[in-house]
Short mmCIF file of C-alpha atoms and ligand atoms in Angstrom, two decimals:
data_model
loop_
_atom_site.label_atom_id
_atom_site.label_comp_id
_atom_site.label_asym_id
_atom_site.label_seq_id
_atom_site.Cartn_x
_atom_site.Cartn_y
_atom_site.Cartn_z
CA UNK K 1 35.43 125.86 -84.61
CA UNK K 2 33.95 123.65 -86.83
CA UNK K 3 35.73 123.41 -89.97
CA UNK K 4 33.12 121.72 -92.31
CA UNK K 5 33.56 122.81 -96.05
CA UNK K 6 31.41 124.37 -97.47
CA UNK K 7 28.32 123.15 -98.57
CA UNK K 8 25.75 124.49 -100.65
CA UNK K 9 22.35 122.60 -99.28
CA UNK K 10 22.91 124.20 -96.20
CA UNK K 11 23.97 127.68 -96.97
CA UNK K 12 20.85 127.91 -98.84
CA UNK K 13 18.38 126.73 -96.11
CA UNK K 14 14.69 128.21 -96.16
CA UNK K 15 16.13 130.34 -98.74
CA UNK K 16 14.02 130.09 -102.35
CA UNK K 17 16.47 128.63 -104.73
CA UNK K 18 15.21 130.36 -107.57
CA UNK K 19 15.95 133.60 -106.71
CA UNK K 20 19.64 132.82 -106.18
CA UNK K 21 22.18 131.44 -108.12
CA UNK K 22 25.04 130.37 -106.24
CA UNK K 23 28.96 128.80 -106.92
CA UNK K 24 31.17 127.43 -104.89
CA UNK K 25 35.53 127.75 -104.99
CA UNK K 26 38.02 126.05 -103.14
CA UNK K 27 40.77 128.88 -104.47
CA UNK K 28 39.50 132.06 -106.79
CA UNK K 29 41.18 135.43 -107.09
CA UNK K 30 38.59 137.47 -105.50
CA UNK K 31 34.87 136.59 -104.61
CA UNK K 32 33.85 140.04 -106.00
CA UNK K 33 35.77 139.84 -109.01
CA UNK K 34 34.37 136.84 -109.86
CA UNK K 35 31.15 138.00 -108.59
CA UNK K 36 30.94 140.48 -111.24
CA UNK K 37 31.95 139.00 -114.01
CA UNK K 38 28.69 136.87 -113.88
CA UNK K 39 25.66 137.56 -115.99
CA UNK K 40 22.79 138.43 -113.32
CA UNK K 41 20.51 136.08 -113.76
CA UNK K 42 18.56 135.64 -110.73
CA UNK K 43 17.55 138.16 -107.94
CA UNK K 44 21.10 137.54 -106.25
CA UNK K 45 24.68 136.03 -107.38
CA UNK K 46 26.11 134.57 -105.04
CA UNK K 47 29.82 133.45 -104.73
CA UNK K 48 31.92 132.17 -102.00
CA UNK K 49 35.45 130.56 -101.93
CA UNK K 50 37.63 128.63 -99.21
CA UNK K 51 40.19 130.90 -99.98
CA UNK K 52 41.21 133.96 -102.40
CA UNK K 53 44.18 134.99 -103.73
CA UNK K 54 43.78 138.34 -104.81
CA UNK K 55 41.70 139.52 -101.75
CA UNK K 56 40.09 143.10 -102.02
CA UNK K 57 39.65 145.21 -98.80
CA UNK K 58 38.66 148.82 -99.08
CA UNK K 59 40.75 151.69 -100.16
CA UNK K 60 42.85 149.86 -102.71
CA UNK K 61 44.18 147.36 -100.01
CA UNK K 62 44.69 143.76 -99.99
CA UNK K 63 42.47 141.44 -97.84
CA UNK K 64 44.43 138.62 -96.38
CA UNK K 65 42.38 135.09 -97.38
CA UNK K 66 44.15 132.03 -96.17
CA UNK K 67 41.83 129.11 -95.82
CA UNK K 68 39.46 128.68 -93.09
CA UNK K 69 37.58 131.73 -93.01
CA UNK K 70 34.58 133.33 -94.86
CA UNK K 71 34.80 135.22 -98.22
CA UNK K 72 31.57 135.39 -100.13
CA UNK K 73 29.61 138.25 -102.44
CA UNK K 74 26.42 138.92 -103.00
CA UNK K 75 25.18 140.56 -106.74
CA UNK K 76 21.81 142.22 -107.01
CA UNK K 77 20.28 144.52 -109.13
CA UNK K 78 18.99 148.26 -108.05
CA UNK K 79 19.22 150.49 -105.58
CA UNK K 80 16.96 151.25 -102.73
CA UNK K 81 16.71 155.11 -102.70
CA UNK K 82 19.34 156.45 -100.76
CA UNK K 83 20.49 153.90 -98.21
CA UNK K 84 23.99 153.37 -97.65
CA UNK K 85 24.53 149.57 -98.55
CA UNK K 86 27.81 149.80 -96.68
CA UNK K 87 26.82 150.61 -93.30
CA UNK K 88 23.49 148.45 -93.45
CA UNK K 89 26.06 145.41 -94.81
CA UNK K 90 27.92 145.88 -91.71
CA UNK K 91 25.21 145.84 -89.49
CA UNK K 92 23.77 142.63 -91.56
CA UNK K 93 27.04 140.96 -90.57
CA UNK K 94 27.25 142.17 -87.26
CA UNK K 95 23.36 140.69 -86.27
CA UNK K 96 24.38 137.25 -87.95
CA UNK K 97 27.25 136.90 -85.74
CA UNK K 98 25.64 137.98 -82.57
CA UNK K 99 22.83 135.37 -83.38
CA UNK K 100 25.27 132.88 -84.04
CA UNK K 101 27.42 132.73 -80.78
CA UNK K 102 24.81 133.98 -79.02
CA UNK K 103 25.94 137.41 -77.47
CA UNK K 104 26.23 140.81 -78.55
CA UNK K 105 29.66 141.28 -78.46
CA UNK K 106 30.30 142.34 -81.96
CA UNK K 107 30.71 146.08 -82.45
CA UNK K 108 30.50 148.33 -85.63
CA UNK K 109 33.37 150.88 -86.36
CA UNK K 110 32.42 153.59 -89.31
CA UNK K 111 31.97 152.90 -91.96
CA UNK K 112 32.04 149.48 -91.91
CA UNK K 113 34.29 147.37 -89.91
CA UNK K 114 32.94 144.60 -87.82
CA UNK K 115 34.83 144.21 -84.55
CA UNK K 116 35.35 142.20 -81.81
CA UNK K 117 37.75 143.01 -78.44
CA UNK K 118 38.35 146.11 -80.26
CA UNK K 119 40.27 144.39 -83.02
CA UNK K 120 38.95 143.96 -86.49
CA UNK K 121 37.06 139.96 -87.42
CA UNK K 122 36.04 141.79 -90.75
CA UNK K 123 35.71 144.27 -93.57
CA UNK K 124 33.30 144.66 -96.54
CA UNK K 125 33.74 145.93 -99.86
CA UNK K 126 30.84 147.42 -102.06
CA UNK K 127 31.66 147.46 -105.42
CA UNK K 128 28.70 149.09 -108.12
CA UNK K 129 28.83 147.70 -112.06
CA UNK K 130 26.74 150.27 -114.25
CA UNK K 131 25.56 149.68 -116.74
CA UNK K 132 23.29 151.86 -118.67
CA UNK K 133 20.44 152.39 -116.41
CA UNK K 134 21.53 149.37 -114.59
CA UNK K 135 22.99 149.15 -111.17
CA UNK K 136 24.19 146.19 -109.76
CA UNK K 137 25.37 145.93 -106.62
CA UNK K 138 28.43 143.59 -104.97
CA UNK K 139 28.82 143.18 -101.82
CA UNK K 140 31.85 141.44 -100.37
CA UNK K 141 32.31 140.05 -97.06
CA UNK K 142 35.20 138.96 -95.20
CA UNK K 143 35.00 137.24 -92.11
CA UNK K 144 38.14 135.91 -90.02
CA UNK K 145 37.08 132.84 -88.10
CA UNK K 146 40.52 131.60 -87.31
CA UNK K 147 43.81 133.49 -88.56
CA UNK K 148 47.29 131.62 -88.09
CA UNK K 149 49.28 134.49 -88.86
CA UNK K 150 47.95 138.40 -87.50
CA UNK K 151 48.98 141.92 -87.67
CA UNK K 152 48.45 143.42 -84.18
CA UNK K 153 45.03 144.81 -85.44
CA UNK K 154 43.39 141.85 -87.00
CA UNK K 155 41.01 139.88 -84.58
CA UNK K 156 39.45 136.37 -85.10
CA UNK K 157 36.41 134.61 -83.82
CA UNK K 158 38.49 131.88 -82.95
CA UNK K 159 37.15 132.00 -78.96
CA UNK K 160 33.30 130.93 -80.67
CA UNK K 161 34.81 127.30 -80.98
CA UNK K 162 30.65 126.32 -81.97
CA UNK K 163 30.52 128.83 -85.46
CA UNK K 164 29.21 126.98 -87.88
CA UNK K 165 30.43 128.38 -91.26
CA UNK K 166 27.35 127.07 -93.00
CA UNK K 167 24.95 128.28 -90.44
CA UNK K 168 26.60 132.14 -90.52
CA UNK K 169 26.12 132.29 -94.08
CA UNK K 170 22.90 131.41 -94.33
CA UNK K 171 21.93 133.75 -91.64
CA UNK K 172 23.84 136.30 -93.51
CA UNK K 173 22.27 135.53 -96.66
CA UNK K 174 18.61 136.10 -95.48
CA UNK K 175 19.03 138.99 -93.91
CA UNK K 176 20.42 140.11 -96.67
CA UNK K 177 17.40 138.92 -98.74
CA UNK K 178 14.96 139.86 -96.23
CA UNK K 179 16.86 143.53 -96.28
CA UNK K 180 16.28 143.71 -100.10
CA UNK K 181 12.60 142.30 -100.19
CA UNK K 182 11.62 144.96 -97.22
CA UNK K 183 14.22 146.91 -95.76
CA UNK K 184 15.48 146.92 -91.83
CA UNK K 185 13.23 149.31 -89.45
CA UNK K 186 15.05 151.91 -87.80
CA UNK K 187 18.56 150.66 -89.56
CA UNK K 188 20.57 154.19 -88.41
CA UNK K 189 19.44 153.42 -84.69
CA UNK K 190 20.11 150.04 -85.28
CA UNK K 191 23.48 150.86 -86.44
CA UNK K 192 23.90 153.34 -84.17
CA UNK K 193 23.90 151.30 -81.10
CA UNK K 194 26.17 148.83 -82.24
CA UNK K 195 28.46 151.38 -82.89
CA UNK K 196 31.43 151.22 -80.74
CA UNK K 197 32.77 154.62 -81.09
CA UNK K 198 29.31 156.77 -80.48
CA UNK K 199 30.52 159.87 -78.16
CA UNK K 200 33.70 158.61 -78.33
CA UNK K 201 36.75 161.21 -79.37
CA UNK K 202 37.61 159.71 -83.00
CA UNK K 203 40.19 160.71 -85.64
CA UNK K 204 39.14 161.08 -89.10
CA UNK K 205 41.26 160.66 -92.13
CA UNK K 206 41.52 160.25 -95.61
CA UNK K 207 45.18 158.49 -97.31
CA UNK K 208 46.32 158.79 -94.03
CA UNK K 209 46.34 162.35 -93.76
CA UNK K 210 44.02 163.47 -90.70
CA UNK K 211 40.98 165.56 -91.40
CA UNK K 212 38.97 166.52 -88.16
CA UNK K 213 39.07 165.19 -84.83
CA UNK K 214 36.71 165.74 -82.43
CA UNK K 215 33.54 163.48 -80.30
CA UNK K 216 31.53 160.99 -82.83
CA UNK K 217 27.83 162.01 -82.50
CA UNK K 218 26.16 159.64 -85.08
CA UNK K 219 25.21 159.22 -88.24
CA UNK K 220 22.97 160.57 -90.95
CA UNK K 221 19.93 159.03 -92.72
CA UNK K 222 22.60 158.49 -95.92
CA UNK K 223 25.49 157.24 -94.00
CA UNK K 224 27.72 160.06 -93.66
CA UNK K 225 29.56 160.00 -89.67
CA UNK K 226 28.42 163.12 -87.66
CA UNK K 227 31.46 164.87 -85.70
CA UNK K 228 31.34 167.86 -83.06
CA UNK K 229 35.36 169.04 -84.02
CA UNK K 230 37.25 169.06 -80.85
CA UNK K 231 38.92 172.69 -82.37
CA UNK K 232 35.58 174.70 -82.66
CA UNK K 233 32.65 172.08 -81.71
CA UNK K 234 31.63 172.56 -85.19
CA UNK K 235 29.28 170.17 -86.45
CA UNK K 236 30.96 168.56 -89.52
CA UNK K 237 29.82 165.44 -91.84
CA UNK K 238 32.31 163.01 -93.49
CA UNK K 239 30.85 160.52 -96.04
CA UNK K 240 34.41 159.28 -96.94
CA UNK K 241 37.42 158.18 -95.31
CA UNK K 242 38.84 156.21 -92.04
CA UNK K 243 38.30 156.48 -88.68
CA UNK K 244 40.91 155.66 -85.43
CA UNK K 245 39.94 155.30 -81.89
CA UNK K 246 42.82 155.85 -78.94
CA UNK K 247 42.73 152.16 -77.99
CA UNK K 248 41.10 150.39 -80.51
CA UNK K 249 43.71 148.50 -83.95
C1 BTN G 1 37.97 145.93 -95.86
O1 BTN G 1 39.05 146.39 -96.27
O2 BTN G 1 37.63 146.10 -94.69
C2 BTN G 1 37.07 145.17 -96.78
C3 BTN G 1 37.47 143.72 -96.92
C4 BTN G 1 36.54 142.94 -97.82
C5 BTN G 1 37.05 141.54 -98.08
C6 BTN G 1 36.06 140.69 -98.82
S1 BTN G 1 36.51 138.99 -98.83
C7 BTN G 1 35.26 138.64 -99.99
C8 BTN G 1 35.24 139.78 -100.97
N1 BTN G 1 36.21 139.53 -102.04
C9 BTN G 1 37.21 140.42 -102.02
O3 BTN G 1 38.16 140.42 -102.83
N2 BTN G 1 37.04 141.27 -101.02
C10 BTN G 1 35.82 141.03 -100.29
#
């Protein structure tokens, strides 16, 4: 793995730097925190930090951020109509990584976790700030490159010694751009085929407390997980909530 730090020239490569403000942290609390605290000037905010020590993951959890990995947000204004910005995050990620160790071995597990040998290499957190009729949205992204110290269901991308930090970023970062400026074609099948649990038997459930279980049969147009339940092969939608798959964290 190459370790570089972080550097800003080549994060923002063939990227137009007047549409983006970025900054740069060694520590911070948390990247979306931070993220939103800043006035929106340009098209996107970005913000990125070698570390954080008040890590967000979804659901009120923390989001372990020792050095070494990738924690960065993104900030832009609007909304486009009724896309779900988590799920299309995820699959933003999940592309960027593929291209960058050059196989498609990263999976996507509802709603957004980004996996890897059925562990999870990382988790994203959408956070909205409104304001008036403003809406801006932060994205955060966590990405484990190399992690000392694991619970059983964390991965790492530690076996793609050749990840360049920089280089992932960057990718990240115009696809992101390029998904704001004109959308992703077919994003659902897209995301769809990535998905690792599609006609799988899945568990759903919300604080821990189990909802439905029954076989995964996609997605709809806004997001929500499609499930045929295993008691009456009811067709039933979910837009909130956690997933768990026999055999995978
Ligand atoms: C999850 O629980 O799966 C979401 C984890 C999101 C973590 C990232 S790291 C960068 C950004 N800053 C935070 O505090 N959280 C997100």
């Amino acid at each position: 793995m190459k370790l570089n730090t972080l550097n800003k020239n080549k994060i923002l490569k063939n990227i137009d730097v007047d549409r983006v403000n970025i900054a740069i942290y060694n520590t911070i609390g948390s990247t979306n925190d931070e993220c939103k605290s800043l006035e929106q000037k340009n098209d996107f905010n970005i913000v990125l930090s070698e570390e954080q020590t008040k890590g967000k993951g979804r659901m009120g959890k923390e989001w372990s951020s020792p050095l070494g990995n990738i924690y960065m947000s993104i900030a832009f204004s609007g909304s486009k109509s009724n896309e779900p910005l988590s799920l299309i995050s995820g699959l933003i990620c999940q592309k960027a990584i593929n291209k960058v160790i050059g196989e498609d071995s990263i999976g996507l597990k509802w709603p957004n976790d980004i996996i890897l040998n059925k562990k999870k290499v990382g988790g994203i957190l959408i956070e909205k700030e409104v304001l008036g009729s403003d809406v801006t949205n932060i994205v955060g992204i966590g990405l484990n490159l190399k992690l000392v110290k694991k619970e059983s269901w964390w991965g790492d991308l530690s076996e793609y010694q050749h990840i360049d930090r920089n280089e992932l970023i960057n990718i990240i970062l115009r696809k992101f751009i390029s998904y704001c400026d004109k959308g992703i074609d077919n994003w659902k099948d897209k995301w769809e085929t990535s998905c690792m649990h599609l006609n799988s038997n899945i568990k759903i459930q919300s604080n821990n407390i189990k909802i439905n279980e029954g076989m995964c049969i996609g997605i709809t147009n806004e997001g929500a997980l499609i499930i045929s339940s295993n008691k009456d092969g009811k067709i039933c939608e979910y837009e909130y909530g956690d997933i768990s798959i026999k055999g995978v964290y």
